[in-house]
Amino acid sequence: MHDLSKHNTLALKVVADKVECFTSETALQALLATGAAADSLILGGGSNCVLPPVIHQPVLIPALRGIRVLQETTDQVLIEVAAGENWNDLVWYTLQQHWYGLENLVAIPGWAGAAPVQNIGAYGVEIKECLHSVRLLSLKNGSSEERLAEDCGLAYRDSVFKNQERDNWLIVAIRLWLRRTPLLRLDYGEIRQQLQMMHCTDPGPLEVAQAIQTIRQRKLPDPEQLPNVGSFFKNPWLDKEQVDQLLQQFPDLPHYPQEGRIKLPAAWLIERCGLKGQQNNGVGCAAQHALVVVNYKAQQNTQREVLDWVQQVQTAVQQRFGVWLDVEPRVYVPTA
Ligand code: EPU
């Protein structure tokens, strides 16, 4: 039995029959080629999953490391990053190299290989914008494939790897186009305000990353201190008619029109249901940010307590606003 309670940032009590950690792509491919790991559960940084208390299928940890330059032009550089590289370390490394584009995605927990699965996004930027392709190994037979970003179905917190291609592939590396000349994205929320507070009148990408890191530290609980997987719910997208109806009842409802639809902040809906800072059985919505489900009983609570709380939140929001909140992390149902 392997204890995975320290390998998931919700700190759920989890044990697995078999865990294999790979640092070599060749060894990983050789195993997959046998077909013996076809039903494996792939675990990266464990920062976007809700694991069951007991896992019977093999757990594969693709702890592959390495960052290399594949191509350089006067304006851009194409890099390949192995799946097991820490995402936040990668962001700071690219900034040190004067390669730009990832600065708004600083301080997101997890590993690089998982980043395209949910098309990580923050502060007005998504990985979709700089992803060139991903390198894949088939879980069924170990065959390899390169898949271009446009064929990955990347959308708000979504990709083919969460849907029709779920459990088909293991992402071994991601390829990113980064810029040599910065193109700052400062329009989201409090970025400009934070830069002003830092007395930064002429910011570069490094200062933007520092500003966003500070905002995140202020707004989001650190999983090391208070176990969580970041936003637990996706922000819902509604049609204009639905939002107009809601606005009649709740005139102060924040809403953000984008691409013909309207995004509502799930955090606001949850807070308005009185659930921010509340908990049940040691699982609740963080007092700092309503969207973050936190586990106050590290290594004691299991998936059950989390899902009970999540259902309570979904039901309350549904009853009050008629809006269903979809969950963001992957919830693994227990296998027989
Ligand atoms: N709000 C509340 N109560 C709260 C927190 C926020 O009412 O407790 C409202 C405010 O009106 C605020 C709005 O929600 O203006 C939006 O809040 P915020 O800017 O914090 O962003 P978010 O929509 O809650 C999303 C991402 C985060 C990402 C931030 C910044 C999703 C599901 N979450 O959160 O991503 O860091 O924007 O870009 O889209 C993650 O995915 O794990 C994550 C943290």
GROMACS .gro file of C-alpha atoms and ligand atoms in nm:
model
  380
    1MET     CA    1   0.000   0.000   0.000
    2HIS     CA    2   0.126   0.347  -0.090
    3ASP     CA    3   0.019   0.653   0.101
    4LEU     CA    4  -0.075   0.938  -0.137
    5SER     CA    5  -0.208   1.177   0.125
    6LYS     CA    6   0.097   1.400   0.075
    7HIS     CA    7   0.070   1.372  -0.301
    8ASN     CA    8  -0.259   1.557  -0.343
    9THR     CA    9  -0.287   1.922  -0.243
   10LEU     CA   10  -0.630   1.869  -0.082
   11ALA     CA   11  -0.439   1.641   0.160
   12LEU     CA   12  -0.710   1.376   0.137
   13LYS     CA   13  -0.645   1.042   0.298
   14VAL     CA   14  -0.560   0.820   0.000
   15VAL     CA   15  -0.386   0.486  -0.041
   16ALA     CA   16  -0.299   0.311  -0.366
   17ASP     CA   17  -0.213  -0.051  -0.439
   18LYS     CA   18   0.065   0.035  -0.683
   19VAL     CA   19   0.251   0.359  -0.755
   20GLU     CA   20   0.528   0.396  -1.011
   21CYS     CA   21   0.727   0.712  -1.051
   22PHE     CA   22   0.911   0.759  -1.382
   23THR     CA   23   1.205   0.987  -1.449
   24SER     CA   24   1.279   0.836  -1.791
   25GLU     CA   25   1.047   0.868  -2.088
   26THR     CA   26   1.196   0.555  -2.245
   27ALA     CA   27   1.114   0.346  -1.938
   28LEU     CA   28   0.763   0.493  -1.927
   29GLN     CA   29   0.708   0.417  -2.294
   30ALA     CA   30   0.837   0.059  -2.249
   31LEU     CA   31   0.585  -0.001  -1.971
   32LEU     CA   32   0.296   0.146  -2.171
   33ALA     CA   33   0.392  -0.061  -2.476
   34THR     CA   34   0.314  -0.377  -2.281
   35GLY     CA   35  -0.047  -0.259  -2.237
   36ALA     CA   36  -0.021  -0.337  -1.868
   37ALA     CA   37  -0.083   0.022  -1.762
   38ALA     CA   38  -0.381   0.094  -1.988
   39ASP     CA   39  -0.617   0.179  -1.703
   40SER     CA   40  -0.360   0.378  -1.500
   41LEU     CA   41  -0.438   0.689  -1.304
   42ILE     CA   42  -0.190   0.960  -1.400
   43LEU     CA   43  -0.082   1.183  -1.116
   44GLY     CA   44   0.125   1.497  -1.161
   45GLY     CA   45   0.147   1.757  -0.886
   46GLY     CA   46  -0.187   1.641  -0.745
   47SER     CA   47  -0.314   1.998  -0.743
   48ASN     CA   48  -0.628   1.953  -0.952
   49CYS     CA   49  -0.772   1.620  -0.849
   50VAL     CA   50  -1.002   1.474  -0.588
   51LEU     CA   51  -0.875   1.122  -0.531
   52PRO     CA   52  -1.079   0.836  -0.384
   53PRO     CA   53  -0.969   0.685  -0.049
   54VAL     CA   54  -0.846   0.362  -0.210
   55ILE     CA   55  -0.700   0.333  -0.560
   56HIS     CA   56  -0.673  -0.015  -0.708
   57GLN     CA   57  -0.555   0.077  -1.057
   58PRO     CA   58  -0.182   0.150  -1.108
   59VAL     CA   59  -0.082   0.510  -1.037
   60LEU     CA   60   0.178   0.651  -1.277
   61ILE     CA   61   0.373   0.961  -1.183
   62PRO     CA   62   0.547   1.107  -1.490
   63ALA     CA   63   0.823   1.291  -1.301
   64LEU     CA   64   1.004   1.375  -1.625
   65ARG     CA   65   1.232   1.677  -1.612
   66GLY     CA   66   1.400   1.901  -1.863
   67ILE     CA   67   1.354   2.224  -2.056
   68ARG     CA   68   1.510   2.264  -2.398
   69VAL     CA   69   1.503   2.512  -2.682
   70LEU     CA   70   1.373   2.364  -3.007
   71GLN     CA   71   1.373   2.667  -3.231
   72GLU     CA   72   1.465   3.034  -3.213
   73THR     CA   73   1.369   3.329  -3.429
   74THR     CA   74   1.441   3.697  -3.378
   75ASP     CA   75   1.103   3.745  -3.206
   76GLN     CA   76   1.026   3.409  -3.051
   77VAL     CA   77   1.162   3.095  -2.896
   78LEU     CA   78   0.999   2.752  -2.904
   79ILE     CA   79   1.070   2.550  -2.590
   80GLU     CA   80   0.986   2.197  -2.488
   81VAL     CA   81   0.912   2.136  -2.123
   82ALA     CA   82   0.893   1.787  -1.974
   83ALA     CA   83   0.570   1.697  -1.795
   84GLY     CA   84   0.718   1.682  -1.445
   85GLU     CA   85   0.861   2.033  -1.437
   86ASN     CA   86   0.704   2.249  -1.168
   87TRP     CA   87   0.486   2.508  -1.343
   88ASN     CA   88   0.572   2.803  -1.123
   89ASP     CA   89   0.947   2.733  -1.139
   90LEU     CA   90   0.912   2.719  -1.517
   91VAL     CA   91   0.749   3.064  -1.522
   92TRP     CA   92   1.034   3.222  -1.323
   93TYR     CA   93   1.296   3.036  -1.531
   94THR     CA   94   1.150   3.169  -1.856
   95LEU     CA   95   1.152   3.522  -1.716
   96GLN     CA   96   1.519   3.485  -1.621
   97GLN     CA   97   1.591   3.381  -1.980
   98HIS     CA   98   1.401   3.690  -2.105
   99TRP     CA   99   1.136   3.470  -2.266
  100TYR     CA  100   0.795   3.622  -2.215
  101GLY     CA  101   0.431   3.518  -2.219
  102LEU     CA  102   0.390   3.317  -1.899
  103GLU     CA  103   0.415   3.605  -1.650
  104ASN     CA  104   0.039   3.623  -1.577
  105LEU     CA  105   0.035   3.249  -1.508
  106VAL     CA  106   0.276   3.272  -1.215
  107ALA     CA  107   0.216   3.092  -0.883
  108ILE     CA  108  -0.024   2.833  -1.023
  109PRO     CA  109   0.045   2.506  -0.842
  110GLY     CA  110   0.107   2.185  -1.036
  111TRP     CA  111   0.324   2.039  -1.307
  112ALA     CA  112   0.372   2.147  -1.667
  113GLY     CA  113   0.220   1.831  -1.816
  114ALA     CA  114  -0.115   1.901  -1.654
  115ALA     CA  115  -0.131   2.263  -1.770
  116PRO     CA  116  -0.301   2.197  -2.108
  117VAL     CA  117  -0.549   1.946  -1.961
  118GLN     CA  118  -0.753   2.222  -1.805
  119ASN     CA  119  -0.605   2.502  -2.017
  120ILE     CA  120  -0.476   2.682  -1.708
  121GLY     CA  121  -0.562   3.047  -1.700
  122ALA     CA  122  -0.528   3.344  -1.473
  123TYR     CA  123  -0.527   3.723  -1.486
  124GLY     CA  124  -0.652   3.746  -1.843
  125VAL     CA  125  -0.419   3.486  -2.000
  126GLU     CA  126  -0.461   3.115  -2.081
  127ILE     CA  127  -0.190   2.867  -2.178
  128LYS     CA  128  -0.383   2.825  -2.504
  129GLU     CA  129  -0.225   3.152  -2.622
  130CYS     CA  130   0.132   3.022  -2.622
  131LEU     CA  131   0.090   2.645  -2.649
  132HIS     CA  132   0.237   2.514  -2.974
  133SER     CA  133   0.175   2.140  -2.917
  134VAL     CA  134   0.191   1.854  -2.673
  135ARG     CA  135   0.382   1.527  -2.697
  136LEU     CA  136   0.173   1.227  -2.602
  137LEU     CA  137   0.215   0.860  -2.523
  138SER     CA  138  -0.080   0.628  -2.568
  139LEU     CA  139  -0.182   0.467  -2.241
  140LYS     CA  140  -0.312   0.171  -2.439
  141ASN     CA  141   0.005   0.078  -2.631
  142GLY     CA  142   0.281   0.335  -2.569
  143SER     CA  143   0.273   0.480  -2.920
  144SER     CA  144   0.381   0.844  -2.941
  145GLU     CA  145   0.214   1.136  -3.109
  146GLU     CA  146   0.259   1.511  -3.135
  147ARG     CA  147  -0.070   1.699  -3.115
  148LEU     CA  148  -0.091   2.063  -3.222
  149ALA     CA  149  -0.255   2.303  -2.976
  150GLU     CA  150  -0.541   2.377  -3.217
  151ASP     CA  151  -0.633   2.007  -3.210
  152CYS     CA  152  -0.645   1.993  -2.829
  153GLY     CA  153  -0.993   2.151  -2.796
  154LEU     CA  154  -0.864   2.415  -2.557
  155ALA     CA  155  -1.142   2.627  -2.405
  156TYR     CA  156  -1.218   2.785  -2.066
  157ARG     CA  157  -1.075   2.531  -1.815
  158ASP     CA  158  -1.125   2.257  -2.074
  159SER     CA  159  -0.961   2.041  -2.340
  160VAL     CA  160  -1.008   1.709  -2.520
  161PHE     CA  161  -0.799   1.552  -2.244
  162LYS     CA  162  -1.084   1.617  -1.998
  163ASN     CA  163  -1.350   1.490  -2.237
  164GLN     CA  164  -1.349   1.261  -2.540
  165GLU     CA  165  -0.977   1.175  -2.505
  166ARG     CA  166  -0.981   1.133  -2.129
  167ASP     CA  167  -0.764   0.844  -2.012
  168ASN     CA  168  -0.629   0.780  -2.363
  169TRP     CA  169  -0.301   0.968  -2.335
  170LEU     CA  170  -0.024   1.067  -2.107
  171ILE     CA  171   0.125   1.409  -2.181
  172VAL     CA  172   0.503   1.371  -2.165
  173ALA     CA  173   0.600   1.722  -2.275
  174ILE     CA  174   0.451   2.053  -2.376
  175ARG     CA  175   0.587   2.293  -2.634
  176LEU     CA  176   0.546   2.665  -2.591
  177TRP     CA  177   0.609   2.966  -2.812
  178LEU     CA  178   0.745   3.249  -2.599
  179ARG     CA  179   0.826   3.604  -2.704
  180ARG     CA  180   1.153   3.788  -2.684
  181THR     CA  181   0.972   4.120  -2.665
  182PRO     CA  182   0.719   4.152  -2.383
  183LEU     CA  183   0.352   4.208  -2.454
  184LEU     CA  184   0.212   4.305  -2.117
  185ARG     CA  185  -0.144   4.211  -2.022
  186LEU     CA  186  -0.247   4.438  -1.739
  187ASP     CA  187  -0.622   4.470  -1.782
  188TYR     CA  188  -0.747   4.200  -1.545
  189GLY     CA  189  -0.875   4.303  -1.204
  190GLU     CA  190  -0.622   4.447  -0.968
  191ILE     CA  191  -0.296   4.417  -1.166
  192ARG     CA  192  -0.254   4.790  -1.231
  193GLN     CA  193  -0.358   4.875  -0.874
  194GLN     CA  194  -0.101   4.631  -0.734
  195LEU     CA  195   0.173   4.773  -0.958
  196GLN     CA  196   0.088   5.121  -0.829
  197MET     CA  197   0.109   4.996  -0.472
  198MET     CA  198   0.455   4.864  -0.562
  199HIS     CA  199   0.542   5.214  -0.695
  200CYS     CA  200   0.612   5.057  -1.030
  201THR     CA  201   0.537   5.311  -1.301
  202ASP     CA  202   0.715   5.137  -1.589
  203PRO     CA  203   0.658   4.766  -1.530
  204GLY     CA  204   0.823   4.485  -1.720
  205PRO     CA  205   0.719   4.117  -1.721
  206LEU     CA  206   0.913   4.048  -1.401
  207GLU     CA  207   0.723   4.317  -1.210
  208VAL     CA  208   0.393   4.190  -1.353
  209ALA     CA  209   0.475   3.840  -1.226
  210GLN     CA  210   0.568   3.982  -0.886
  211ALA     CA  211   0.244   4.183  -0.871
  212ILE     CA  212   0.030   3.883  -0.963
  213GLN     CA  213   0.213   3.660  -0.718
  214THR     CA  214   0.136   3.915  -0.445
  215ILE     CA  215  -0.233   3.934  -0.541
  216ARG     CA  216  -0.259   3.554  -0.543
  217GLN     CA  217  -0.087   3.525  -0.205
  218ARG     CA  218  -0.337   3.774  -0.066
  219LYS     CA  219  -0.647   3.619  -0.224
  220LEU     CA  220  -0.586   3.246  -0.239
  221PRO     CA  221  -0.500   3.018   0.053
  222ASP     CA  222  -0.163   2.844   0.017
  223PRO     CA  223  -0.224   2.467  -0.024
  224GLU     CA  224   0.082   2.405   0.196
  225GLN     CA  225  -0.091   2.583   0.484
  226LEU     CA  226  -0.454   2.503   0.411
  227PRO     CA  227  -0.507   2.214   0.168
  228ASN     CA  228  -0.701   2.305  -0.150
  229VAL     CA  229  -0.698   2.268  -0.529
  230GLY     CA  230  -0.748   2.636  -0.617
  231SER     CA  231  -1.084   2.721  -0.769
  232PHE     CA  232  -1.312   2.425  -0.711
  233PHE     CA  233  -1.593   2.553  -0.932
  234LYS     CA  234  -1.586   2.692  -1.283
  235ASN     CA  235  -1.735   3.032  -1.341
  236PRO     CA  236  -2.069   2.971  -1.517
  237TRP     CA  237  -2.139   3.114  -1.865
  238LEU     CA  238  -2.498   3.220  -1.928
  239ASP     CA  239  -2.703   3.370  -2.210
  240LYS     CA  240  -2.791   3.739  -2.199
  241GLU     CA  241  -3.161   3.664  -2.136
  242GLN     CA  242  -3.082   3.455  -1.828
  243VAL     CA  243  -2.848   3.721  -1.690
  244ASP     CA  244  -3.103   3.999  -1.756
  245GLN     CA  245  -3.357   3.804  -1.552
  246LEU     CA  246  -3.111   3.753  -1.268
  247LEU     CA  247  -3.017   4.123  -1.276
  248GLN     CA  248  -3.379   4.219  -1.211
  249GLN     CA  249  -3.365   4.025  -0.887
  250PHE     CA  250  -2.998   4.089  -0.803
  251PRO     CA  251  -2.904   4.428  -0.953
  252ASP     CA  252  -2.552   4.417  -0.805
  253LEU     CA  253  -2.465   4.083  -0.968
  254PRO     CA  254  -2.118   4.123  -1.128
  255HIS     CA  255  -2.116   3.998  -1.489
  256TYR     CA  256  -1.857   3.992  -1.763
  257PRO     CA  257  -1.969   3.972  -2.130
  258GLN     CA  258  -1.721   3.767  -2.335
  259GLU     CA  259  -1.745   3.603  -2.675
  260GLY     CA  260  -2.124   3.648  -2.706
  261ARG     CA  261  -2.204   3.502  -2.365
  262ILE     CA  262  -2.181   3.632  -2.011
  263LYS     CA  263  -1.954   3.499  -1.738
  264LEU     CA  264  -2.068   3.518  -1.377
  265PRO     CA  265  -1.827   3.495  -1.083
  266ALA     CA  266  -1.910   3.170  -0.904
  267ALA     CA  267  -1.738   3.313  -0.595
  268TRP     CA  268  -1.997   3.590  -0.573
  269LEU     CA  269  -2.287   3.346  -0.605
  270ILE     CA  270  -2.141   3.127  -0.328
  271GLU     CA  271  -2.070   3.424  -0.105
  272ARG     CA  272  -2.429   3.549  -0.151
  273CYS     CA  273  -2.553   3.210  -0.031
  274GLY     CA  274  -2.368   3.280   0.293
  275LEU     CA  275  -2.120   2.996   0.240
  276LYS     CA  276  -1.792   3.187   0.226
  277GLY     CA  277  -1.587   3.092   0.533
  278GLN     CA  278  -1.840   2.824   0.629
  279GLN     CA  279  -1.764   2.453   0.667
  280ASN     CA  280  -1.906   2.114   0.747
  281ASN     CA  281  -1.706   1.813   0.872
  282GLY     CA  282  -1.382   2.003   0.823
  283VAL     CA  283  -1.443   2.096   0.458
  284GLY     CA  284  -1.560   2.439   0.354
  285CYS     CA  285  -1.526   2.747   0.136
  286ALA     CA  286  -1.220   2.952   0.225
  287ALA     CA  287  -1.274   3.272   0.419
  288GLN     CA  288  -1.026   3.440   0.181
  289HIS     CA  289  -1.197   3.338  -0.145
  290ALA     CA  290  -1.534   3.165  -0.174
  291LEU     CA  291  -1.437   2.962  -0.483
  292VAL     CA  292  -1.166   2.771  -0.302
  293VAL     CA  293  -1.280   2.458  -0.119
  294VAL     CA  294  -1.046   2.390   0.172
  295ASN     CA  295  -0.982   2.080   0.383
  296TYR     CA  296  -0.926   2.165   0.750
  297LYS     CA  297  -0.861   1.801   0.841
  298ALA     CA  298  -0.551   1.714   0.642
  299GLN     CA  299  -0.483   1.344   0.601
  300GLN     CA  300  -0.807   1.261   0.783
  301ASN     CA  301  -1.084   1.368   0.550
  302THR     CA  302  -1.160   1.172   0.235
  303GLN     CA  303  -1.327   1.245  -0.096
  304ARG     CA  304  -1.666   1.185   0.072
  305GLU     CA  305  -1.645   1.491   0.300
  306VAL     CA  306  -1.534   1.708   0.008
  307LEU     CA  307  -1.811   1.591  -0.223
  308ASP     CA  308  -2.073   1.638   0.049
  309TRP     CA  309  -1.969   2.000   0.091
  310VAL     CA  310  -1.949   2.056  -0.283
  311GLN     CA  311  -2.301   1.925  -0.326
  312GLN     CA  312  -2.422   2.153  -0.049
  313VAL     CA  313  -2.272   2.452  -0.232
  314GLN     CA  314  -2.410   2.346  -0.572
  315THR     CA  315  -2.759   2.295  -0.427
  316ALA     CA  316  -2.761   2.629  -0.244
  317VAL     CA  317  -2.651   2.822  -0.555
  318GLN     CA  318  -2.898   2.634  -0.773
  319GLN     CA  319  -3.185   2.707  -0.536
  320ARG     CA  320  -3.104   3.075  -0.496
  321PHE     CA  321  -2.994   3.168  -0.849
  322GLY     CA  322  -3.108   2.878  -1.070
  323VAL     CA  323  -2.746   2.834  -1.181
  324TRP     CA  324  -2.557   2.504  -1.163
  325LEU     CA  325  -2.188   2.522  -1.076
  326ASP     CA  326  -1.968   2.268  -1.252
  327VAL     CA  327  -1.661   2.149  -1.069
  328GLU     CA  328  -1.315   2.228  -1.200
  329PRO     CA  329  -1.081   1.957  -1.066
  330ARG     CA  330  -1.108   1.600  -1.182
  331VAL     CA  331  -1.305   1.387  -0.938
  332TYR     CA  332  -1.195   1.023  -0.962
  333VAL     CA  333  -1.474   0.783  -0.879
  334PRO     CA  334  -1.360   0.486  -0.672
  335THR     CA  335  -1.297   0.170  -0.879
  336ALA     CA  336  -1.409  -0.174  -0.768
  337EPU     N1  337  -1.570   3.738  -0.562
  337EPU     C1  338  -1.660   3.732  -0.459
  337EPU     N2  339  -1.624   3.668  -0.345
  337EPU     C2  340  -1.502   3.613  -0.328
  337EPU     C3  341  -1.408   3.620  -0.433
  337EPU     C4  342  -1.444   3.683  -0.550
  337EPU     O1  343  -1.771   3.781  -0.470
  337EPU     O2  344  -1.478   3.554  -0.221
  337EPU     C5  345  -1.612   3.798  -0.689
  337EPU     C6  346  -1.573   3.940  -0.707
  337EPU     O3  347  -1.682   4.007  -0.769
  337EPU     C7  348  -1.459   3.935  -0.806
  337EPU     C8  349  -1.497   3.815  -0.890
  337EPU     O4  350  -1.558   3.726  -0.798
  337EPU     O5  351  -1.450   4.050  -0.880
  337EPU     C9  352  -1.383   3.746  -0.959
  337EPU     O6  353  -1.287   3.706  -0.861
  337EPU     P1  354  -1.137   3.670  -0.899
  337EPU     O7  355  -1.075   3.781  -0.977
  337EPU     O8  356  -1.066   3.627  -0.776
  337EPU     O9  357  -1.146   3.554  -1.003
  337EPU     P2  358  -1.232   3.421  -1.008
  337EPU    O10  359  -1.323   3.432  -1.125
  337EPU    O11  360  -1.293   3.388  -0.877
  337EPU    C10  361  -1.064   3.305  -1.172
  337EPU    C11  362  -0.996   3.173  -1.183
  337EPU    C12  363  -0.875   3.167  -1.091
  337EPU    C13  364  -0.779   3.280  -1.130
  337EPU    C14  365  -0.854   3.413  -1.120
  337EPU    C15  366  -0.771   3.528  -1.171
  337EPU    C16  367  -1.174   3.019  -1.243
  337EPU    C17  368  -1.258   2.903  -1.200
  337EPU     N3  369  -1.090   3.067  -1.151
  337EPU    O12  370  -1.116   3.314  -1.040
  337EPU    O13  371  -0.809   3.043  -1.113
  337EPU    O14  372  -0.665   3.282  -1.046
  337EPU    O15  373  -0.973   3.409  -1.201
  337EPU    O16  374  -0.760   3.517  -1.309
  337EPU    O17  375  -1.184   3.063  -1.356
  337EPU    C18  376  -0.785   2.819  -1.039
  337EPU    O18  377  -0.829   2.785  -1.149
  337EPU    O19  378  -0.753   2.734  -0.953
  337EPU    C19  379  -0.775   2.961  -1.008
  337EPU    C20  380  -0.737   3.005  -0.888
   0.00000   0.00000   0.00000
